[in-house]
Coordinates of N, CA, C and O in Angstrom, one line a residue:
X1 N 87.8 -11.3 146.4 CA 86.5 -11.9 146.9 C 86.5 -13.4 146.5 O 86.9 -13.9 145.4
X2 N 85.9 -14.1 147.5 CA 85.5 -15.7 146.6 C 84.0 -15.5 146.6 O 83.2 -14.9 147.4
X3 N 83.9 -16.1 145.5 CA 82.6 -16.4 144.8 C 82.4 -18.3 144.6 O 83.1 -19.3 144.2
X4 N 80.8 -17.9 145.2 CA 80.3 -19.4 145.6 C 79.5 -19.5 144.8 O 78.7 -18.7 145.1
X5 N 79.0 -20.5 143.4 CA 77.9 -20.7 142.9 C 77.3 -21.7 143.2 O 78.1 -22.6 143.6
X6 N 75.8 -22.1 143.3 CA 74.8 -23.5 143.4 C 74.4 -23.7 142.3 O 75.3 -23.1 141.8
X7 N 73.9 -23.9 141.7 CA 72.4 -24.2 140.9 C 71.7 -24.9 142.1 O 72.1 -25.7 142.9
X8 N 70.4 -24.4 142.0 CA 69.1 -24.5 142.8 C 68.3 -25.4 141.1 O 68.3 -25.0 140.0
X9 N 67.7 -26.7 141.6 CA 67.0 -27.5 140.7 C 65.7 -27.7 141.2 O 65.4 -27.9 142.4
X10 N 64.7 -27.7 140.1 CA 63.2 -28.3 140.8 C 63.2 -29.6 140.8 O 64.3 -30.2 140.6
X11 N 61.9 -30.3 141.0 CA 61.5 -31.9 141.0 C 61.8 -32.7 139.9 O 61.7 -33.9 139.9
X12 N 62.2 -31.9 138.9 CA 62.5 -32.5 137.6 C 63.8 -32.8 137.3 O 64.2 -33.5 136.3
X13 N 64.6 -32.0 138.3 CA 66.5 -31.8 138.2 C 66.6 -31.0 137.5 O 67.8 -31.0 137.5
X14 N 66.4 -30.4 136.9 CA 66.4 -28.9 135.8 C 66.4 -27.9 136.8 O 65.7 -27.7 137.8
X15 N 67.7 -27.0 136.1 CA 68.3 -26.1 136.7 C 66.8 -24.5 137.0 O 65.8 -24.3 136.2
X16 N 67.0 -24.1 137.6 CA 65.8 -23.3 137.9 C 66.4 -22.0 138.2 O 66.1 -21.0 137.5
X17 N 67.2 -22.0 139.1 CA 67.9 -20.8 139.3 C 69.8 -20.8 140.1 O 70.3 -21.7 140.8
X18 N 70.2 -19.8 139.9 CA 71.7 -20.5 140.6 C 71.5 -19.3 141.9 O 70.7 -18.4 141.9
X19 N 72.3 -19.7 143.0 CA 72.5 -19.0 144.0 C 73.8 -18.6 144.0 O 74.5 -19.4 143.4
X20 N 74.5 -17.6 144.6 CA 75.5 -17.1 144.4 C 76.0 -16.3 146.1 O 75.4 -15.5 146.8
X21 N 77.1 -17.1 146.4 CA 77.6 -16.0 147.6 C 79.1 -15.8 147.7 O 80.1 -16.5 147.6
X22 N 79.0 -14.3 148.1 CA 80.8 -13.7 147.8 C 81.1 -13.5 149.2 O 80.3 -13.2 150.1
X23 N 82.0 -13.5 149.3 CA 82.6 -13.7 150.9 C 84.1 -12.5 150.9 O 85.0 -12.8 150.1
X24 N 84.4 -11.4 151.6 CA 85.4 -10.6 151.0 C 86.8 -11.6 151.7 O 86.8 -12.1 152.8
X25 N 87.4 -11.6 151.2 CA 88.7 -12.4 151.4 C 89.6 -11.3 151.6 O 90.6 -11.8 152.1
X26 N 89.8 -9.9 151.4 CA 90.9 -9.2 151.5 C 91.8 -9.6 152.8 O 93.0 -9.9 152.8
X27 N 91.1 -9.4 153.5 CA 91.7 -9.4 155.3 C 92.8 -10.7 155.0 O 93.9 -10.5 155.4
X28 N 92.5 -12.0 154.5 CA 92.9 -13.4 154.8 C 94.2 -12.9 153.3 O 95.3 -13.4 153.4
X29 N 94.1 -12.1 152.3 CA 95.0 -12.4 151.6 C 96.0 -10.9 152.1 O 97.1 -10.8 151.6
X30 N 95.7 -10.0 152.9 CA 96.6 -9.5 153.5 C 97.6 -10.5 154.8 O 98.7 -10.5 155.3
X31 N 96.6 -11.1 155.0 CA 97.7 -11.4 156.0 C 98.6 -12.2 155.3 O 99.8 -11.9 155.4
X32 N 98.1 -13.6 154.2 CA 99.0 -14.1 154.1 C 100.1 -13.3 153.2 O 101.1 -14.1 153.1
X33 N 100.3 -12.0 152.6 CA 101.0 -11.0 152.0 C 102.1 -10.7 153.2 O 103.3 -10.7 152.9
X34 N 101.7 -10.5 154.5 CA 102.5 -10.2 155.9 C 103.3 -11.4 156.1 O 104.5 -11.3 156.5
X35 N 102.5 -12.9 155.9 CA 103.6 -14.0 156.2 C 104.7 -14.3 155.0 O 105.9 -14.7 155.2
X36 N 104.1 -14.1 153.8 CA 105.4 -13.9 152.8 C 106.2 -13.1 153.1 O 107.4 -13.4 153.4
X37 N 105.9 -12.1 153.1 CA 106.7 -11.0 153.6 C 108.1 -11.5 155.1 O 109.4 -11.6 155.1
X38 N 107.4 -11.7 155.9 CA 108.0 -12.6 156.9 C 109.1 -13.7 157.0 O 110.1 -13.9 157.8
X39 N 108.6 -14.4 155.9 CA 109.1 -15.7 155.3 C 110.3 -15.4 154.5 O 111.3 -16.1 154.5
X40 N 110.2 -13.8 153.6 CA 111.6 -13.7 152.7 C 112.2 -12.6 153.4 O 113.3 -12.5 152.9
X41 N 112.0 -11.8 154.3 CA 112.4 -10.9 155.0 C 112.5 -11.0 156.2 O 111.8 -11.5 157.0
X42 N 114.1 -10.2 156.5 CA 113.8 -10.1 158.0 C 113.6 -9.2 158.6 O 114.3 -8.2 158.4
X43 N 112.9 -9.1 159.3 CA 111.8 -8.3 160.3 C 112.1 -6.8 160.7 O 111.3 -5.8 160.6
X44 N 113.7 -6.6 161.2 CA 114.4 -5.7 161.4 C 114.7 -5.3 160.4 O 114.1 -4.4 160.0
X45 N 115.8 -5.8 159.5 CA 116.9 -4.7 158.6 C 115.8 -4.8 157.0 O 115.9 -3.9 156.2
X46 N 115.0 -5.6 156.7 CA 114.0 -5.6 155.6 C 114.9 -6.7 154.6 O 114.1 -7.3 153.9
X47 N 116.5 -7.0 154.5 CA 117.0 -7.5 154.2 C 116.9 -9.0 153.7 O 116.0 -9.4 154.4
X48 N 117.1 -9.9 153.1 CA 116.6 -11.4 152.7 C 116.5 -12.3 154.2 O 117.4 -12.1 155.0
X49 N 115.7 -13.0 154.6 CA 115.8 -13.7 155.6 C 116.6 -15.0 155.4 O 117.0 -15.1 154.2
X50 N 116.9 -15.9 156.1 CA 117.6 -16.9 156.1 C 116.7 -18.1 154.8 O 117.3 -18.7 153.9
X51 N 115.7 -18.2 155.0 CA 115.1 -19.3 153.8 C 115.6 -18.8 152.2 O 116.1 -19.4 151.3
X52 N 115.2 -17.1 152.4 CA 115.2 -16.1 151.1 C 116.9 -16.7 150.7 O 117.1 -17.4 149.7
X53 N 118.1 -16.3 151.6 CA 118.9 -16.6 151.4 C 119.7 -17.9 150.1 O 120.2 -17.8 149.0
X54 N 119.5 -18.9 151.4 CA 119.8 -20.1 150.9 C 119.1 -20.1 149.0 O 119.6 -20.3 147.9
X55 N 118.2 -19.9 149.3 CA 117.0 -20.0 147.9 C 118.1 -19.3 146.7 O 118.3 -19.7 145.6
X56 N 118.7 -18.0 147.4 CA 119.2 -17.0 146.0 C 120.6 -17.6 146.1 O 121.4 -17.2 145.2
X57 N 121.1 -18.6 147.1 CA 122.4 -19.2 146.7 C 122.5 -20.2 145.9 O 123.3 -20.5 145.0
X58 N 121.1 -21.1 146.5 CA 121.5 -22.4 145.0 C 121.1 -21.8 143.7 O 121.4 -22.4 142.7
X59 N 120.1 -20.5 143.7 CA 119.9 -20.3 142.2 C 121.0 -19.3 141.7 O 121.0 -19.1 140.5
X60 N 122.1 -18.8 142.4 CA 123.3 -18.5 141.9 C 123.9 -19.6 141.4 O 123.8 -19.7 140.2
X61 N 124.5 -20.6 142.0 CA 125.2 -22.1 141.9 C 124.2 -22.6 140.7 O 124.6 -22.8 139.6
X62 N 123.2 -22.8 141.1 CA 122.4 -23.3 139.3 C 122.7 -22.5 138.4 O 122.7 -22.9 137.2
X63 N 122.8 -21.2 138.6 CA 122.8 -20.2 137.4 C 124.6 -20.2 136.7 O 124.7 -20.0 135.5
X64 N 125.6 -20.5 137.6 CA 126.5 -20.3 137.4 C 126.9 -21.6 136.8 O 127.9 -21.4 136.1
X65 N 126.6 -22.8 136.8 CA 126.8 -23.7 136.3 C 126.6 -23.5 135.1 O 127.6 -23.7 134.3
X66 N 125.3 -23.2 134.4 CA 124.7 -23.1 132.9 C 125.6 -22.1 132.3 O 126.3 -22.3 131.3
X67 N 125.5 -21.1 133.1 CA 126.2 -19.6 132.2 C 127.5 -19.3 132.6 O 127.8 -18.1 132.6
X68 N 128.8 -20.4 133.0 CA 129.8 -20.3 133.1 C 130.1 -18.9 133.9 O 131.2 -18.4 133.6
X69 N 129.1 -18.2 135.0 CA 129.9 -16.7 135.2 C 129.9 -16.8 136.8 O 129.4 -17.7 137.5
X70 N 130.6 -16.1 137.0 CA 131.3 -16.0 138.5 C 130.6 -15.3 139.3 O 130.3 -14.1 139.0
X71 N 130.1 -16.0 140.9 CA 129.9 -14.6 141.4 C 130.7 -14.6 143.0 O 131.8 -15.2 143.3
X72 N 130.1 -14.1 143.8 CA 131.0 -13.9 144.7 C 130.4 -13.7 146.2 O 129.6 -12.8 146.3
X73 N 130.8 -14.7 147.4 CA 130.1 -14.3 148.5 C 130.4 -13.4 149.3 O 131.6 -13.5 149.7
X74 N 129.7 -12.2 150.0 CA 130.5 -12.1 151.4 C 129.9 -12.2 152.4 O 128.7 -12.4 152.5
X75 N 130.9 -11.9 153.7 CA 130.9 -12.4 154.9 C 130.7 -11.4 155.3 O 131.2 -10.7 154.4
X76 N 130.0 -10.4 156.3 CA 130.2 -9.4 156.9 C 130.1 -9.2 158.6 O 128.9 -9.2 159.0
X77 N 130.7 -9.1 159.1 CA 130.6 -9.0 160.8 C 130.6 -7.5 161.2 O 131.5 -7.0 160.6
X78 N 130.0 -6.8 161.7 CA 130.3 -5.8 162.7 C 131.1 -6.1 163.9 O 130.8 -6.8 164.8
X79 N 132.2 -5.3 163.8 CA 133.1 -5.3 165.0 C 132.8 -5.1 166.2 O 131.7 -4.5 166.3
X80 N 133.4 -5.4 167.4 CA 132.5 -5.1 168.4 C 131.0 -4.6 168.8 O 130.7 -3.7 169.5
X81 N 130.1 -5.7 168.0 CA 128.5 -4.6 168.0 C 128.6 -5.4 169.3 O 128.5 -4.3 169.9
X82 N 128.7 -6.4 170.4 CA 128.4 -7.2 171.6 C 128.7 -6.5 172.3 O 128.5 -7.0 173.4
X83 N 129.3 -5.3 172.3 CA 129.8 -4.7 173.3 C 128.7 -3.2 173.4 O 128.4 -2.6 174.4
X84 N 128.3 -3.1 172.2 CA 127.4 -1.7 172.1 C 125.8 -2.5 172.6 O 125.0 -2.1 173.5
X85 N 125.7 -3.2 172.1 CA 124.2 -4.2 172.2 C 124.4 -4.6 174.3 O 123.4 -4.8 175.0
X86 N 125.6 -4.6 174.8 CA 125.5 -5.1 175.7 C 125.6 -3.9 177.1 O 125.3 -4.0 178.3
X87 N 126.3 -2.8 176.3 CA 126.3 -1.5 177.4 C 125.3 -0.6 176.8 O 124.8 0.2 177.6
X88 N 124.9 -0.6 175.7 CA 124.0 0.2 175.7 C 122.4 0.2 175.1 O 121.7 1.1 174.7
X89 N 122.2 -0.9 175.4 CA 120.8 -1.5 175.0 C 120.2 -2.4 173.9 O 120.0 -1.8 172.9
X90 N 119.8 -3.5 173.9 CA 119.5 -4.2 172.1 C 118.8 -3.5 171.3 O 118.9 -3.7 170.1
X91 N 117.9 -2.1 171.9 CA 117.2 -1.5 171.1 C 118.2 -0.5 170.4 O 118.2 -0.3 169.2
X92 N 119.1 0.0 171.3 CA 120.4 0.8 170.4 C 121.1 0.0 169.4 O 121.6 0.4 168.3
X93 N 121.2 -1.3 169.8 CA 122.0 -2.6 168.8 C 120.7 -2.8 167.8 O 121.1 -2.8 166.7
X94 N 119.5 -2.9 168.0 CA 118.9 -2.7 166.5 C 118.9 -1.6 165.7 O 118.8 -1.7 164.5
X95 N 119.0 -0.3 166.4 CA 119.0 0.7 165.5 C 120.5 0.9 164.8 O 120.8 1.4 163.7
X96 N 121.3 0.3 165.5 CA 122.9 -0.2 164.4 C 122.7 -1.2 163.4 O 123.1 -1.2 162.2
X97 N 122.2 -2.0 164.0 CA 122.0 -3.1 162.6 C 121.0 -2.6 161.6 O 120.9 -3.1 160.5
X98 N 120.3 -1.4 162.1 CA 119.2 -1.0 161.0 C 119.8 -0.1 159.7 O 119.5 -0.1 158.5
X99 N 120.7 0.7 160.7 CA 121.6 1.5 159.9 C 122.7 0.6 159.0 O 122.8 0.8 157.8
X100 N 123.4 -0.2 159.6 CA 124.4 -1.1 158.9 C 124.0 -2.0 158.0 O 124.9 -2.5 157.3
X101 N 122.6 -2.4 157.8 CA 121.9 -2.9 156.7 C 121.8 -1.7 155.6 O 122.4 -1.9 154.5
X102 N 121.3 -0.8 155.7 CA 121.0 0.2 155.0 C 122.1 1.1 154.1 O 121.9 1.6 153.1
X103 N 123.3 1.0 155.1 CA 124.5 1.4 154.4 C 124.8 0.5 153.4 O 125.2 0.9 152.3
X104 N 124.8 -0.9 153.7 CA 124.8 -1.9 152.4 C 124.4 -1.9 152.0 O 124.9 -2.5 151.0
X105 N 123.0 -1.4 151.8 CA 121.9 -1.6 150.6 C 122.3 -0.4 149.9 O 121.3 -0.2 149.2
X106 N 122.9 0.3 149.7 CA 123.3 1.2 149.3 C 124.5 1.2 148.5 O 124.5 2.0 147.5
X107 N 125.4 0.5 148.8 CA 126.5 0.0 148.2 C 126.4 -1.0 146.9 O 127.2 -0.8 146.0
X108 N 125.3 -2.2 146.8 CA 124.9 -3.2 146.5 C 124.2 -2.1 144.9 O 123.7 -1.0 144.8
X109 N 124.6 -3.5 144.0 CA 124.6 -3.1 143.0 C 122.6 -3.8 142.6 O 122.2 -4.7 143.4
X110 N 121.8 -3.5 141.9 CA 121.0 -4.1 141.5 C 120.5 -5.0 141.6 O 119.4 -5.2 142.0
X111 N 121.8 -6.3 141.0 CA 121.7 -7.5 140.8 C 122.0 -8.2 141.8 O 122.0 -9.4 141.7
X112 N 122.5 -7.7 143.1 CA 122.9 -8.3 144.3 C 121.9 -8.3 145.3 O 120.8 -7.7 145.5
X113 N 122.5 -9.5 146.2 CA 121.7 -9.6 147.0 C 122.1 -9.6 148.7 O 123.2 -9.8 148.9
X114 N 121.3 -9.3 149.8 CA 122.2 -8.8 150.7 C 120.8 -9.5 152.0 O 119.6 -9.1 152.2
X115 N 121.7 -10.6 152.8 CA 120.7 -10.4 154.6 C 121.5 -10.9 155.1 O 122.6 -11.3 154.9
X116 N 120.4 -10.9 156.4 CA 121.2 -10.4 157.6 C 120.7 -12.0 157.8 O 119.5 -12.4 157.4
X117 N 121.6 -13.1 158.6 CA 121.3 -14.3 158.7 C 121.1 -14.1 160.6 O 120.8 -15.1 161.3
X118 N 121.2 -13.4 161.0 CA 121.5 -13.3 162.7 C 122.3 -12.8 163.1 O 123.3 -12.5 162.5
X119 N 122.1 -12.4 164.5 CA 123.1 -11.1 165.1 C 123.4 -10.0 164.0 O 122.6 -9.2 163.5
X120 N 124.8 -10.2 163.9 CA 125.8 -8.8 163.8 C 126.0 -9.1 162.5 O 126.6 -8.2 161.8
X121 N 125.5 -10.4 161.8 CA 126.3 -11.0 160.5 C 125.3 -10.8 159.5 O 124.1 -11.1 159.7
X122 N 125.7 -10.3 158.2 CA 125.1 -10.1 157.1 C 125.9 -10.8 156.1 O 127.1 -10.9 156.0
X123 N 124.5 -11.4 155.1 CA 126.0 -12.0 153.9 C 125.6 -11.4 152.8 O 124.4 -11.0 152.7
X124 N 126.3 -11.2 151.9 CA 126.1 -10.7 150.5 C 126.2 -11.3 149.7 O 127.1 -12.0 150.1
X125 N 125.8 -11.7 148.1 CA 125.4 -12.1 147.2 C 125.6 -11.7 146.2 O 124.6 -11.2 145.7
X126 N 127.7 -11.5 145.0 CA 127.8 -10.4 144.2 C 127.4 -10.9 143.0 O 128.4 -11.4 142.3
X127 N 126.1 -11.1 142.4 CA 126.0 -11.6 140.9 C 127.3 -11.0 140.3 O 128.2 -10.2 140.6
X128 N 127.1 -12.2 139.1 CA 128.0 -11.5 137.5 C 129.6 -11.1 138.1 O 129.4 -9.9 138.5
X129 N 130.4 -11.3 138.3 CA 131.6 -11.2 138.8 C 132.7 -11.1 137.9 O 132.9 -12.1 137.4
X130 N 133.5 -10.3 137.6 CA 134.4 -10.9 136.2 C 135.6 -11.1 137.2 O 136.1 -12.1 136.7
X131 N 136.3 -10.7 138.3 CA 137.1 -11.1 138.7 C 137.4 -10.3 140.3 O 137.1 -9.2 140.7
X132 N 138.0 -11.1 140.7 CA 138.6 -11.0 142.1 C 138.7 -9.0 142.3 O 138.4 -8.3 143.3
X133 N 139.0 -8.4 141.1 CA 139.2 -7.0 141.5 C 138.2 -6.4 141.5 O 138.3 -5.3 142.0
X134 N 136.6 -6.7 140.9 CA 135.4 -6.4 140.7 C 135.2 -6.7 142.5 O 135.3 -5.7 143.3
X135 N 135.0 -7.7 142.8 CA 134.9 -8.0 144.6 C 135.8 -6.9 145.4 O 135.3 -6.0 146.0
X136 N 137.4 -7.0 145.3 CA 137.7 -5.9 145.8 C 136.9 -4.5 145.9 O 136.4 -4.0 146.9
X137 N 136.9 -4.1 144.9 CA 136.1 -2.5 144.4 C 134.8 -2.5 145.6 O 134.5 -1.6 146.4
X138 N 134.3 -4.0 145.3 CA 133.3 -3.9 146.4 C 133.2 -3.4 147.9 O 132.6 -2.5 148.5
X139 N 133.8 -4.3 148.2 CA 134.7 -4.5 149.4 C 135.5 -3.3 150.3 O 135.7 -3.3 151.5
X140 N 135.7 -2.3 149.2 CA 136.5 -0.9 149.6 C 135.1 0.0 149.9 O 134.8 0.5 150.9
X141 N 134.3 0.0 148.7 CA 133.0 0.7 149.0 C 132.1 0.0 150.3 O 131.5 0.8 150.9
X142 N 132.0 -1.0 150.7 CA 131.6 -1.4 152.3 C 132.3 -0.8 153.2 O 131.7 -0.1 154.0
X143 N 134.0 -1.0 153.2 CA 134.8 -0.6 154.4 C 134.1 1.3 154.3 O 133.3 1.8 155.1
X144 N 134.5 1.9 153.2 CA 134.1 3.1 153.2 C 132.7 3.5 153.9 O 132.9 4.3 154.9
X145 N 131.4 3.0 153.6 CA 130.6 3.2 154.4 C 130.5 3.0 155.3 O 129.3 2.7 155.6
X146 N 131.5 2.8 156.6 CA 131.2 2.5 157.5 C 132.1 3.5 158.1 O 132.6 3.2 159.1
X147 N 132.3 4.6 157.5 CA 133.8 5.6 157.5 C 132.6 6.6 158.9 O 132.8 6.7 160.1
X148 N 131.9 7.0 158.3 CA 131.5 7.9 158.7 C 130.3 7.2 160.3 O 129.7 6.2 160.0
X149 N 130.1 7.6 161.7 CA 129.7 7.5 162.7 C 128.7 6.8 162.7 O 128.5 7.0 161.5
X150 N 127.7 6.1 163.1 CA 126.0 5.6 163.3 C 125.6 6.5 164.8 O 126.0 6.3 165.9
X151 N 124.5 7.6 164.3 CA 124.1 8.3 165.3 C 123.2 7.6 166.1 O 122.4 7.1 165.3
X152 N 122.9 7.2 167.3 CA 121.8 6.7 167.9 C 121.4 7.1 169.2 O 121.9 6.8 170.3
X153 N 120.6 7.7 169.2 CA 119.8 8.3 170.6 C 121.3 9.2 171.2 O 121.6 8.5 172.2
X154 N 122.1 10.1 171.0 CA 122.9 10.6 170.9 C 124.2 10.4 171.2 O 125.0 11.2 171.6
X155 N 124.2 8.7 170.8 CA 125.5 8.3 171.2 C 126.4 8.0 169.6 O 126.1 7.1 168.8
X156 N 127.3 8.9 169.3 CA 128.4 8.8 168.3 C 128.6 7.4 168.2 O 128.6 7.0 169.4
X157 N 128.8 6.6 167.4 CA 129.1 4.9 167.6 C 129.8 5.1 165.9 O 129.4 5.3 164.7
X158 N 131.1 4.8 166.7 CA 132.0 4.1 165.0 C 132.2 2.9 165.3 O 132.6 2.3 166.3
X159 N 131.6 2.5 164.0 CA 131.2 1.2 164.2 C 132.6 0.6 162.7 O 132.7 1.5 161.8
X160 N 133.1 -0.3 162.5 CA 133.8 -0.6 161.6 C 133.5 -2.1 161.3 O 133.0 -2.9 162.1
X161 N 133.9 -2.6 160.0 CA 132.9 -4.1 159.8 C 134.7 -4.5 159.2 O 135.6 -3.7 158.9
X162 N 134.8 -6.0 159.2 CA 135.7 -7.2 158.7 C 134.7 -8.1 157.6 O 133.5 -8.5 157.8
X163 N 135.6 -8.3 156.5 CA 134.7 -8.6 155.5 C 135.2 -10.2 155.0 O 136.4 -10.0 154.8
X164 N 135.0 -11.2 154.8 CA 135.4 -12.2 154.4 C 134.7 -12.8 152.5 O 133.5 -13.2 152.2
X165 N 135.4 -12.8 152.1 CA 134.8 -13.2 150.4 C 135.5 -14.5 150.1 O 136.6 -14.9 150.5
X166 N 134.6 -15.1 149.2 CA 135.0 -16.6 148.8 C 134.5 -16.3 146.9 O 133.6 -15.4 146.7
X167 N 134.9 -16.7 146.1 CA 134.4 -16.6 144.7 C 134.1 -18.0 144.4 O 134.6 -18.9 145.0
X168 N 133.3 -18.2 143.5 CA 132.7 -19.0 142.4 C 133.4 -19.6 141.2 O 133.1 -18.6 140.5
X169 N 133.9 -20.2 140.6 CA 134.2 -21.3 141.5 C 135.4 -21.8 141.9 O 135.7 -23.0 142.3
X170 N 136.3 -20.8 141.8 CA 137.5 -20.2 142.5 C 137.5 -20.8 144.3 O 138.4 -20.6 145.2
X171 N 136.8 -21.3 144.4 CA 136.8 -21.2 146.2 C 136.0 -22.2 146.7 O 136.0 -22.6 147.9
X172 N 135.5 -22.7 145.6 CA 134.2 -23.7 146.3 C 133.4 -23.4 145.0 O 133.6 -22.4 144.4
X173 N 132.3 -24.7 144.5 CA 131.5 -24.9 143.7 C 130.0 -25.0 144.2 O 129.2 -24.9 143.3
X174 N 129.4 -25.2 145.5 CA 128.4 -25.6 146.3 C 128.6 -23.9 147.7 O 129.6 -23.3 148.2
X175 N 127.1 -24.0 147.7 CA 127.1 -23.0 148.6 C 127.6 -23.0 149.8 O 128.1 -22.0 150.4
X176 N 127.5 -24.4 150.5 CA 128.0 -25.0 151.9 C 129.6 -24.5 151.7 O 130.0 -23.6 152.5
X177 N 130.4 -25.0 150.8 CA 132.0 -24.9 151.0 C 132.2 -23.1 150.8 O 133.0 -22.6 151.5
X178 N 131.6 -22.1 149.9 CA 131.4 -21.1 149.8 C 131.3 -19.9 150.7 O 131.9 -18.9 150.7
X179 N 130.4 -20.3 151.5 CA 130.2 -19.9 152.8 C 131.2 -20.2 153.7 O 131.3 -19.4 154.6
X180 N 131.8 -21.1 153.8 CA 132.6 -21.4 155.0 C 133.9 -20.9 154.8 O 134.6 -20.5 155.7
X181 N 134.4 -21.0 153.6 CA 135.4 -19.8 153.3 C 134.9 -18.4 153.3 O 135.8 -17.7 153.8
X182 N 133.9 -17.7 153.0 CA 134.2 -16.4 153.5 C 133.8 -16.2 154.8 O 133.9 -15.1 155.3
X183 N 133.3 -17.0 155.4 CA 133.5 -17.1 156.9 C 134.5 -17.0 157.4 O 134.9 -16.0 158.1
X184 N 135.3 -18.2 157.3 CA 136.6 -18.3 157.8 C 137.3 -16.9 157.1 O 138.3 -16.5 157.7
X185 N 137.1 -16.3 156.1 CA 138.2 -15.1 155.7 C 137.5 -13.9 156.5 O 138.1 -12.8 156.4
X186 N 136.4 -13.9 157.3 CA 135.6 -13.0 158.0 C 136.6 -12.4 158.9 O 137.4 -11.4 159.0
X187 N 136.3 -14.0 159.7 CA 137.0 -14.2 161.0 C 138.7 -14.0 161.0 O 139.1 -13.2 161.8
X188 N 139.5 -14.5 160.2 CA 140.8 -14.2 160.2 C 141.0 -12.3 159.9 O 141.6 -11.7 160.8
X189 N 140.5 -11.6 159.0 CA 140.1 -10.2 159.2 C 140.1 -9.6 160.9 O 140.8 -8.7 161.4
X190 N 139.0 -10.5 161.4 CA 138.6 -9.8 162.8 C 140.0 -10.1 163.6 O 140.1 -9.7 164.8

């Protein structure tokens, strides 16, 4: 609620009485709860939106500088989803990306972080890293979940993903050069 007070004064300027009016604000702080929401999420997979993103990359890169620890990006593409999105509907290509979000969030440890930046591509975010085989491990548990089919409106869809990873600061020190290596190790995969 907001709460409005006056003081009400007589002829004298001496306070006499106060007036008071409350106004319910719920409705105005739900919504703005829907545009945060909006703002760090994306819409479909529930995943970090692109601002959310960037935000948890420089505070890795800041964090990693102070605390000397490694972490690790990845790249993720779905393989041919342009071809499922294009013969069998975008609403069928969102319910793959809804599922292929979900299978990652599942994989993803606590401290990680995981969105979908557009289309087909998701990036991930592996806090705390001790080395290149910790990312592997990862990496095997993604290809794995994608072992088994995505059922949709009753079409079987094996869907299989190419994964591209870059480390900290093994690869790049700045999120820009970080990204563009496991991009580029995405794409060479595909």
């Amino acid at each position: 609620a907001l709460l409005s007070i006056v003081a009400a004064k007589d002829s004298r300027d001496e306070t006499t009485n106060y007036i008071a009016m409350i106004v319910d604000i719920s409705k105005r702080k739900n919504a703005e709860g829907q545009l945060e929401r909006l703002r760090t999420f994306d819409s479909l997979t529930g995943l970090l939106s692109r601002g959310a993103w960037v935000s948890a990359m420089e505070r890795a890169v800041a964090n990693s500088r102070s605390s000397q620890q490694k972490f690790a990006l990845l790249e993720i593409g779905l393989d041919r989803f342009k071809l499922i999105n294009d013969s069998l509907s975008h609403a069928v290509g969102d319910k793959v990306l809804t599922e292929a979000a979900e299978r990652i969030r599942k994989v993803l440890r606590r401290q990680d972080a995981a969105a979908r930046l557009g289309g087909d591509r998701f990036s991930i975010l592996l806090e705390d890293v001790q080395s290149r085989h910790n990312v592997d491990a990862i990496c095997e548990k993604l290809l794995a979940a994608f072992f088994a089919p995505i059922i949709v409106d009753q079409h079987e869809l094996h869907i299989s993903i190419s994964i591209g990873a870059a480390l900290h600061p093994d690869d790049g020190i700045d999120a820009g050069t970080l990204q563009r290596h496991a991009e580029a190790a995405m794409y060479c995969t595909k």
